[in-house]
């Protein structure tokens, strides 16, 4: 079985303009590239070409998501607004989500790349897939863009295979350093989609991603947030995977696992304050792949989200995709020994308190069908 890979040069043409990091270049801020610029993404694909990893993958061509497919989550008003702005000069899709003329079409191709990858995984054309799409998706809300995200790529991918391919339960494991608020909100009432987000405590969006936010109505208990303290490193992440993700997914028995994959928990990221090296990303991927093989015939879909250190991100993404594909290029990541040699990788008590609280939530997870049968 193979690993599918989605990418397209058009993704790199999504233009976020100039900013100071992400703050508009006004007043005293000298104009520079917006932090969500193409370079980290383009360099992932370039590194994969240089190492030969890309030749080991099944290339999946993206397509544009249709209006009907986008309406499975987003409101008609929001789509109309995006379309009108995109036909003119662009603007801001909501909060902190700048885009230029034509940006809506690129967002449709980004969402459609995830749909194509989800189809390939569910149809068994590939075992798992990595969708290197842009713009990202996990902050987008039904009626507005947020945090560089125009359309909720992962949400649309999940709804698509549920609507067209009879997929039932889906588990989402989001390790982007920011809270996966859009994905949480999309499925907050839904017991068939278990959403887990490992993120830096109260980083972005503000006041989002608390331990107490566990779902609503029938979806109560099917949303688990793990708001890790700033400075968390290898052991905090791997412990969260072992004590929260593994038991929750094992109990939930998903038909598909979706991973919004951000590399902004990397130790050199300008927006995150975490410590990860490519080794931890590789380890997390190995566990997710093992879970997928044990629980759902390997069906595992990664959708690219954040990660803003243009030089470091490609090595993290390369490790993840290499692990997904069982490929043995094993190139050396020159940054791994530097980050691994820094302090802060052991599990500290203030991190363990958070993880153990989330672990108690994970211990309560059951497939919804079993609950209703009781
Ligand atoms: Zn992020």
Tab-separated table of C-alpha atoms and ligand atoms in Angstrom:
chain	number	residue	atom	x	y	z
A	1	UNK	CA	0.000	0.000	0.000
A	2	UNK	CA	1.129	3.490	-0.800
A	3	UNK	CA	1.001	7.005	0.557
A	4	UNK	CA	-0.829	9.635	-1.463
A	5	UNK	CA	0.465	13.186	-1.813
A	6	UNK	CA	-1.372	16.319	-2.874
A	7	UNK	CA	0.337	19.558	-3.799
A	8	UNK	CA	-0.068	22.217	-6.482
A	9	UNK	CA	1.958	25.267	-7.466
A	10	UNK	CA	-1.280	27.286	-7.427
A	11	UNK	CA	-1.324	26.887	-3.620
A	12	UNK	CA	1.837	28.967	-3.494
A	13	UNK	CA	0.162	31.822	-5.384
A	14	UNK	CA	-2.271	32.582	-2.547
A	15	UNK	CA	-1.081	36.092	-1.689
A	16	UNK	CA	-1.280	37.246	1.934
A	17	UNK	CA	0.504	40.521	1.181
A	18	UNK	CA	2.756	42.417	3.515
A	19	UNK	CA	2.641	42.591	7.301
A	20	UNK	CA	4.807	42.605	10.403
A	21	UNK	CA	4.455	38.863	11.142
A	22	UNK	CA	0.639	39.029	10.859
A	23	UNK	CA	0.008	42.604	12.021
A	24	UNK	CA	-0.778	45.006	9.153
A	25	UNK	CA	2.228	47.079	8.096
A	26	UNK	CA	0.922	50.406	9.290
A	27	UNK	CA	2.199	52.974	11.746
A	28	UNK	CA	5.651	52.019	12.896
A	29	UNK	CA	5.749	48.499	11.388
A	30	UNK	CA	8.089	48.305	8.432
A	31	UNK	CA	6.443	46.229	5.673
A	32	UNK	CA	7.690	42.641	5.348
A	33	UNK	CA	6.219	39.376	4.053
A	34	UNK	CA	3.159	38.164	5.957
A	35	UNK	CA	4.233	35.227	8.130
A	36	UNK	CA	1.876	32.865	6.262
A	37	UNK	CA	3.780	33.058	2.991
A	38	UNK	CA	4.504	30.217	0.551
A	39	UNK	CA	8.125	29.557	1.417
A	40	UNK	CA	7.795	26.891	4.145
A	41	UNK	CA	5.320	24.963	1.996
A	42	UNK	CA	7.308	25.262	-1.221
A	43	UNK	CA	10.469	24.137	0.549
A	44	UNK	CA	8.733	20.979	1.820
A	45	UNK	CA	7.991	19.945	-1.734
A	46	UNK	CA	11.474	20.962	-2.859
A	47	UNK	CA	13.160	18.918	-0.116
A	48	UNK	CA	11.032	15.902	-1.036
A	49	UNK	CA	12.201	16.222	-4.617
A	50	UNK	CA	15.857	16.568	-3.663
A	51	UNK	CA	15.784	13.510	-1.360
A	52	UNK	CA	13.684	11.445	-3.758
A	53	UNK	CA	10.905	10.926	-1.219
A	54	UNK	CA	8.337	12.328	-3.641
A	55	UNK	CA	9.060	9.470	-6.071
A	56	UNK	CA	7.911	6.973	-3.450
A	57	UNK	CA	4.455	8.552	-3.234
A	58	UNK	CA	1.270	8.311	-5.264
A	59	UNK	CA	0.588	11.807	-6.614
A	60	UNK	CA	-3.062	12.796	-6.230
A	61	UNK	CA	-4.249	15.733	-8.351
A	62	UNK	CA	-6.326	18.290	-6.482
A	63	UNK	CA	-9.584	19.587	-7.890
A	64	UNK	CA	-11.697	22.589	-6.942
A	65	UNK	CA	-14.298	21.932	-4.273
A	66	UNK	CA	-17.782	22.715	-5.558
A	67	UNK	CA	-20.154	25.206	-3.955
A	68	UNK	CA	-22.322	22.298	-2.796
A	69	UNK	CA	-19.331	20.646	-1.133
A	70	UNK	CA	-18.333	23.878	0.632
A	71	UNK	CA	-21.942	24.398	1.798
A	72	UNK	CA	-21.615	21.205	3.848
A	73	UNK	CA	-20.041	23.463	6.456
A	74	UNK	CA	-19.852	27.108	5.386
A	75	UNK	CA	-22.797	29.482	5.073
A	76	UNK	CA	-24.000	30.694	1.665
A	77	UNK	CA	-23.498	34.296	2.813
A	78	UNK	CA	-19.853	33.672	3.626
A	79	UNK	CA	-19.181	31.922	0.310
A	80	UNK	CA	-20.860	34.764	-1.613
A	81	UNK	CA	-18.826	37.322	0.318
A	82	UNK	CA	-15.540	35.511	-0.387
A	83	UNK	CA	-16.402	35.150	-4.048
A	84	UNK	CA	-17.245	38.834	-4.457
A	85	UNK	CA	-14.099	39.969	-2.638
A	86	UNK	CA	-11.981	37.550	-4.655
A	87	UNK	CA	-13.389	38.896	-7.938
A	88	UNK	CA	-12.441	42.410	-6.784
A	89	UNK	CA	-9.179	43.095	-4.961
A	90	UNK	CA	-9.469	40.572	-2.130
A	91	UNK	CA	-9.477	41.723	1.489
A	92	UNK	CA	-9.842	40.014	4.859
A	93	UNK	CA	-12.013	36.907	5.024
A	94	UNK	CA	-12.785	37.598	8.675
A	95	UNK	CA	-10.158	37.959	11.377
A	96	UNK	CA	-6.514	37.939	10.344
A	97	UNK	CA	-7.119	36.206	7.020
A	98	UNK	CA	-5.900	38.421	4.189
A	99	UNK	CA	-6.181	37.275	0.606
A	100	UNK	CA	-5.702	38.825	-2.809
A	101	UNK	CA	-7.668	38.798	-6.056
A	102	UNK	CA	-8.362	35.151	-6.985
A	103	UNK	CA	-7.738	33.882	-3.461
A	104	UNK	CA	-11.143	32.238	-3.186
A	105	UNK	CA	-10.386	30.013	-6.191
A	106	UNK	CA	-7.124	28.935	-4.567
A	107	UNK	CA	-9.000	28.193	-1.327
A	108	UNK	CA	-11.417	26.004	-3.325
A	109	UNK	CA	-8.434	24.137	-4.797
A	110	UNK	CA	-6.978	23.745	-1.305
A	111	UNK	CA	-10.220	22.307	0.097
A	112	UNK	CA	-10.603	20.201	-3.052
A	113	UNK	CA	-7.097	18.815	-2.556
A	114	UNK	CA	-8.200	17.506	0.829
A	115	UNK	CA	-11.397	16.079	-0.696
A	116	UNK	CA	-9.362	14.268	-3.357
A	117	UNK	CA	-6.964	12.888	-0.751
A	118	UNK	CA	-9.852	11.787	1.493
A	119	UNK	CA	-11.489	10.012	-1.436
A	120	UNK	CA	-8.254	8.197	-2.298
A	121	UNK	CA	-7.790	7.014	1.297
A	122	UNK	CA	-11.396	5.918	1.824
A	123	UNK	CA	-11.591	4.252	-1.601
A	124	UNK	CA	-8.446	2.288	-0.791
A	125	UNK	CA	-6.419	3.721	-3.683
A	126	UNK	CA	-3.767	4.622	-1.123
A	127	UNK	CA	-3.361	3.568	2.480
A	128	UNK	CA	-2.800	7.066	3.830
A	129	UNK	CA	-2.186	10.529	2.384
A	130	UNK	CA	-0.589	13.902	3.058
A	131	UNK	CA	-2.368	16.911	1.555
A	132	UNK	CA	0.181	19.745	1.363
A	133	UNK	CA	-2.473	22.371	0.751
A	134	UNK	CA	-2.578	26.143	1.220
A	135	UNK	CA	-4.345	28.212	2.473
A	136	UNK	CA	-4.732	26.215	5.697
A	137	UNK	CA	-8.111	25.407	7.252
A	138	UNK	CA	-8.407	24.525	10.936
A	139	UNK	CA	-9.292	28.025	12.215
A	140	UNK	CA	-11.999	28.741	9.596
A	141	UNK	CA	-15.496	29.066	11.034
A	142	UNK	CA	-18.767	28.372	9.193
A	143	UNK	CA	-19.380	32.059	8.510
A	144	UNK	CA	-15.927	33.648	8.584
A	145	UNK	CA	-12.243	33.160	7.924
A	146	UNK	CA	-9.881	33.245	10.866
A	147	UNK	CA	-6.163	32.855	11.515
A	148	UNK	CA	-5.013	32.651	7.865
A	149	UNK	CA	-7.710	30.009	7.112
A	150	UNK	CA	-10.406	30.674	4.490
A	151	UNK	CA	-12.167	27.315	4.193
A	152	UNK	CA	-12.242	24.490	6.736
A	153	UNK	CA	-10.359	21.933	4.647
A	154	UNK	CA	-10.399	19.036	7.137
A	155	UNK	CA	-14.062	19.572	8.063
A	156	UNK	CA	-15.052	19.577	4.388
A	157	UNK	CA	-12.990	16.444	3.760
A	158	UNK	CA	-14.702	14.611	6.622
A	159	UNK	CA	-18.209	15.733	5.646
A	160	UNK	CA	-17.464	14.734	2.051
A	161	UNK	CA	-16.567	11.112	2.762
A	162	UNK	CA	-19.398	10.843	5.279
A	163	UNK	CA	-21.895	12.112	2.673
A	164	UNK	CA	-20.620	10.229	-0.360
A	165	UNK	CA	-18.877	7.131	0.956
A	166	UNK	CA	-20.764	6.083	4.042
A	167	UNK	CA	-17.913	6.818	6.436
A	168	UNK	CA	-19.301	6.837	9.986
A	169	UNK	CA	-16.977	7.686	12.837
A	170	UNK	CA	-13.987	9.954	12.262
A	171	UNK	CA	-11.300	10.893	14.792
A	172	UNK	CA	-9.407	14.182	14.405
A	173	UNK	CA	-5.995	14.587	16.058
A	174	UNK	CA	-4.744	18.165	15.548
A	175	UNK	CA	-1.152	18.820	16.656
A	176	UNK	CA	-0.798	22.315	15.199
A	177	UNK	CA	0.441	24.612	17.980
A	178	UNK	CA	-2.790	26.606	17.738
A	179	UNK	CA	-6.208	25.367	18.812
A	180	UNK	CA	-8.257	23.696	16.063
A	181	UNK	CA	-11.280	25.879	16.812
A	182	UNK	CA	-13.001	25.522	13.444
A	183	UNK	CA	-12.895	21.735	13.558
A	184	UNK	CA	-14.085	21.763	17.173
A	185	UNK	CA	-17.057	23.991	16.359
A	186	UNK	CA	-18.043	22.022	13.250
A	187	UNK	CA	-18.476	18.819	15.228
A	188	UNK	CA	-19.243	20.169	18.706
A	189	UNK	CA	-22.715	18.536	18.785
A	190	UNK	CA	-21.672	15.475	16.821
A	191	UNK	CA	-20.863	12.166	18.582
A	192	UNK	CA	-19.619	10.665	15.308
A	193	UNK	CA	-16.579	12.903	15.044
A	194	UNK	CA	-14.154	12.835	17.969
A	195	UNK	CA	-12.019	15.976	17.905
A	196	UNK	CA	-8.759	16.123	19.858
A	197	UNK	CA	-6.505	19.184	19.766
A	198	UNK	CA	-3.006	19.337	21.263
A	199	UNK	CA	-2.041	23.004	21.353
A	200	UNK	CA	-0.236	25.707	23.236
A	201	UNK	CA	-2.448	26.994	26.035
A	202	UNK	CA	-4.367	30.111	24.992
A	203	UNK	CA	-2.178	30.982	22.026
A	204	UNK	CA	-4.650	31.419	19.150
A	205	UNK	CA	-7.535	32.029	18.905
A	206	UNK	CA	-7.682	33.928	22.214
A	207	UNK	CA	-9.673	32.184	24.956
A	208	UNK	CA	-10.158	29.073	22.834
A	209	UNK	CA	-9.270	25.423	23.397
A	210	UNK	CA	-9.897	25.012	27.118
A	211	UNK	CA	-9.945	21.620	28.871
A	212	UNK	CA	-13.529	22.353	29.941
A	213	UNK	CA	-14.784	22.535	26.345
A	214	UNK	CA	-15.807	18.915	25.868
A	215	UNK	CA	-18.711	19.089	23.418
A	216	UNK	CA	-22.427	19.784	23.634
A	217	UNK	CA	-25.672	17.799	23.606
A	218	UNK	CA	-25.116	14.474	21.821
A	219	UNK	CA	-21.530	15.560	21.187
A	220	UNK	CA	-20.725	15.909	24.905
A	221	UNK	CA	-17.511	14.046	25.617
A	222	UNK	CA	-16.400	13.956	21.979
A	223	UNK	CA	-14.149	17.016	22.074
A	224	UNK	CA	-10.892	16.841	24.004
A	225	UNK	CA	-8.549	19.804	24.314
A	226	UNK	CA	-5.005	19.388	25.603
A	227	UNK	CA	-3.819	22.968	26.215
A	228	UNK	CA	-0.124	22.360	26.881
A	229	UNK	CA	1.855	25.081	28.675
A	230	UNK	CA	4.326	27.124	26.601
A	231	UNK	CA	7.732	25.451	26.557
A	232	UNK	CA	6.391	21.915	26.173
A	233	UNK	CA	8.790	19.566	24.433
A	234	UNK	CA	9.198	15.946	23.394
A	235	UNK	CA	7.960	14.164	26.501
A	236	UNK	CA	4.906	16.387	27.002
A	237	UNK	CA	3.742	15.683	23.450
A	238	UNK	CA	4.538	11.959	23.474
A	239	UNK	CA	2.878	11.564	26.876
A	240	UNK	CA	-0.236	13.355	25.608
A	241	UNK	CA	-0.310	10.999	22.636
A	242	UNK	CA	0.072	7.912	24.862
A	243	UNK	CA	-2.300	8.922	27.665
A	244	UNK	CA	-4.960	10.821	25.684
A	245	UNK	CA	-4.895	10.055	21.964
A	246	UNK	CA	-4.183	6.312	22.105
A	247	UNK	CA	-6.891	5.384	24.660
A	248	UNK	CA	-9.486	7.776	23.181
A	249	UNK	CA	-9.058	6.501	19.632
A	250	UNK	CA	-8.830	2.871	20.707
A	251	UNK	CA	-12.159	3.220	22.530
A	252	UNK	CA	-13.782	5.281	19.756
A	253	UNK	CA	-12.823	2.873	16.932
A	254	UNK	CA	-12.891	5.405	14.072
A	255	UNK	CA	-13.368	4.497	10.408
A	256	UNK	CA	-10.883	7.220	9.469
A	257	UNK	CA	-8.272	9.308	11.306
A	258	UNK	CA	-7.659	12.907	10.153
A	259	UNK	CA	-4.641	14.915	11.321
A	260	UNK	CA	-4.559	18.690	10.840
A	261	UNK	CA	-0.784	18.868	10.650
A	262	UNK	CA	0.953	22.063	11.711
A	263	UNK	CA	4.665	22.364	12.354
A	264	UNK	CA	4.430	25.520	14.437
A	265	UNK	CA	5.119	23.529	17.609
A	266	UNK	CA	8.629	23.251	16.174
A	267	UNK	CA	11.359	24.797	18.287
A	268	UNK	CA	12.250	27.501	15.775
A	269	UNK	CA	8.737	28.681	14.989
A	270	UNK	CA	8.146	32.449	15.175
A	271	UNK	CA	4.520	32.079	16.364
A	272	UNK	CA	4.672	29.067	18.710
A	273	UNK	CA	6.570	28.645	21.957
A	274	UNK	CA	7.108	24.894	21.938
A	275	UNK	CA	10.263	22.787	21.566
A	276	UNK	CA	9.582	20.034	19.032
A	277	UNK	CA	12.121	18.620	16.602
A	278	UNK	CA	11.400	16.443	13.584
A	279	UNK	CA	12.018	13.376	15.796
A	280	UNK	CA	8.906	14.065	17.863
A	281	UNK	CA	6.803	14.662	14.753
A	282	UNK	CA	8.097	11.341	13.404
A	283	UNK	CA	7.247	9.551	16.660
A	284	UNK	CA	3.735	11.003	16.801
A	285	UNK	CA	3.171	9.945	13.187
A	286	UNK	CA	4.400	6.404	13.907
A	287	UNK	CA	1.854	6.069	16.709
A	288	UNK	CA	-0.968	7.502	14.601
A	289	UNK	CA	-0.092	5.130	11.762
A	290	UNK	CA	-0.052	2.152	14.140
A	291	UNK	CA	-3.450	3.198	15.527
A	292	UNK	CA	-4.862	3.594	12.011
A	293	UNK	CA	-3.644	0.101	11.081
A	294	UNK	CA	-5.102	-1.411	14.243
A	295	UNK	CA	-8.419	0.431	14.111
A	296	UNK	CA	-9.338	1.374	10.533
A	297	UNK	CA	-7.276	-0.519	7.975
A	298	UNK	CA	-4.629	2.183	7.949
A	299	UNK	CA	-6.953	4.984	6.787
A	300	UNK	CA	-5.102	8.124	7.824
A	301	UNK	CA	-5.250	11.591	6.236
A	302	UNK	CA	-2.944	14.498	7.066
A	303	UNK	CA	-4.005	18.023	6.053
A	304	UNK	CA	-1.321	20.700	6.150
A	305	UNK	CA	-1.947	23.605	8.519
A	306	UNK	CA	0.605	25.994	10.075
A	307	UNK	CA	4.375	26.082	10.524
A	308	UNK	CA	6.299	29.270	9.878
A	309	UNK	CA	10.008	28.561	10.168
A	310	UNK	CA	10.684	28.216	6.464
A	311	UNK	CA	14.000	26.431	7.021
A	312	UNK	CA	12.949	24.039	9.804
A	313	UNK	CA	9.410	23.071	8.736
A	314	UNK	CA	10.505	21.058	5.667
A	315	UNK	CA	12.545	18.661	7.839
A	316	UNK	CA	9.585	18.091	10.165
A	317	UNK	CA	7.186	17.501	7.277
A	318	UNK	CA	9.721	15.255	5.555
A	319	UNK	CA	9.985	13.080	8.679
A	320	UNK	CA	6.186	12.780	8.900
A	321	UNK	CA	5.724	11.852	5.244
A	322	UNK	CA	8.684	9.447	5.334
A	323	UNK	CA	7.094	7.722	8.318
A	324	UNK	CA	3.681	7.585	6.631
A	325	UNK	CA	5.235	6.010	3.543
A	326	UNK	CA	7.589	3.600	5.351
A	327	UNK	CA	10.271	5.193	3.203
A	328	UNK	CA	13.853	4.828	4.295
A	329	UNK	CA	15.554	7.911	2.902
A	330	UNK	CA	16.424	8.827	6.501
A	331	UNK	CA	18.100	12.065	5.553
A	332	UNK	CA	19.768	13.855	8.399
A	333	UNK	CA	17.866	16.739	9.894
A	334	UNK	CA	20.622	19.152	10.920
A	335	UNK	CA	18.281	20.909	13.343
A	336	UNK	CA	17.189	17.821	15.308
A	337	UNK	CA	20.349	17.418	17.416
A	338	UNK	CA	20.319	21.147	18.203
A	339	UNK	CA	16.726	21.124	19.446
A	340	UNK	CA	17.042	17.719	21.122
A	341	UNK	CA	20.077	18.956	22.997
A	342	UNK	CA	18.219	21.882	24.524
A	343	UNK	CA	16.630	21.702	27.958
A	344	UNK	CA	12.913	21.330	28.503
A	345	UNK	CA	12.140	18.002	26.848
A	346	UNK	CA	11.292	16.097	30.000
A	347	UNK	CA	7.748	15.976	31.346
A	348	UNK	CA	7.170	18.658	33.981
A	349	UNK	CA	4.481	18.498	36.624
A	350	UNK	CA	2.574	21.539	35.338
A	351	UNK	CA	2.352	19.819	31.940
A	352	UNK	CA	1.371	16.455	33.420
A	353	UNK	CA	-1.551	18.013	35.318
A	354	UNK	CA	-3.053	19.138	32.001
A	355	UNK	CA	-2.377	15.820	30.267
A	356	UNK	CA	-3.847	13.764	33.102
A	357	UNK	CA	-7.011	15.877	33.175
A	358	UNK	CA	-7.410	15.283	29.435
A	359	UNK	CA	-6.635	11.589	29.996
A	360	UNK	CA	-9.618	11.340	32.315
A	361	UNK	CA	-11.799	12.685	29.487
A	362	UNK	CA	-10.229	10.194	27.073
A	363	UNK	CA	-11.077	7.332	29.454
A	364	UNK	CA	-14.788	8.194	29.103
A	365	UNK	CA	-14.892	7.952	25.294
A	366	UNK	CA	-17.157	5.297	23.783
A	367	UNK	CA	-18.507	4.908	20.252
A	368	UNK	CA	-21.866	6.730	20.098
A	369	UNK	CA	-23.626	3.638	18.796
A	370	UNK	CA	-22.712	1.732	21.961
A	371	UNK	CA	-24.016	4.527	24.189
A	372	UNK	CA	-27.411	4.566	22.495
A	373	UNK	CA	-27.599	0.773	22.717
A	374	UNK	CA	-27.231	0.834	26.497
B	1	LIG	ZN1	-0.930	27.021	13.770
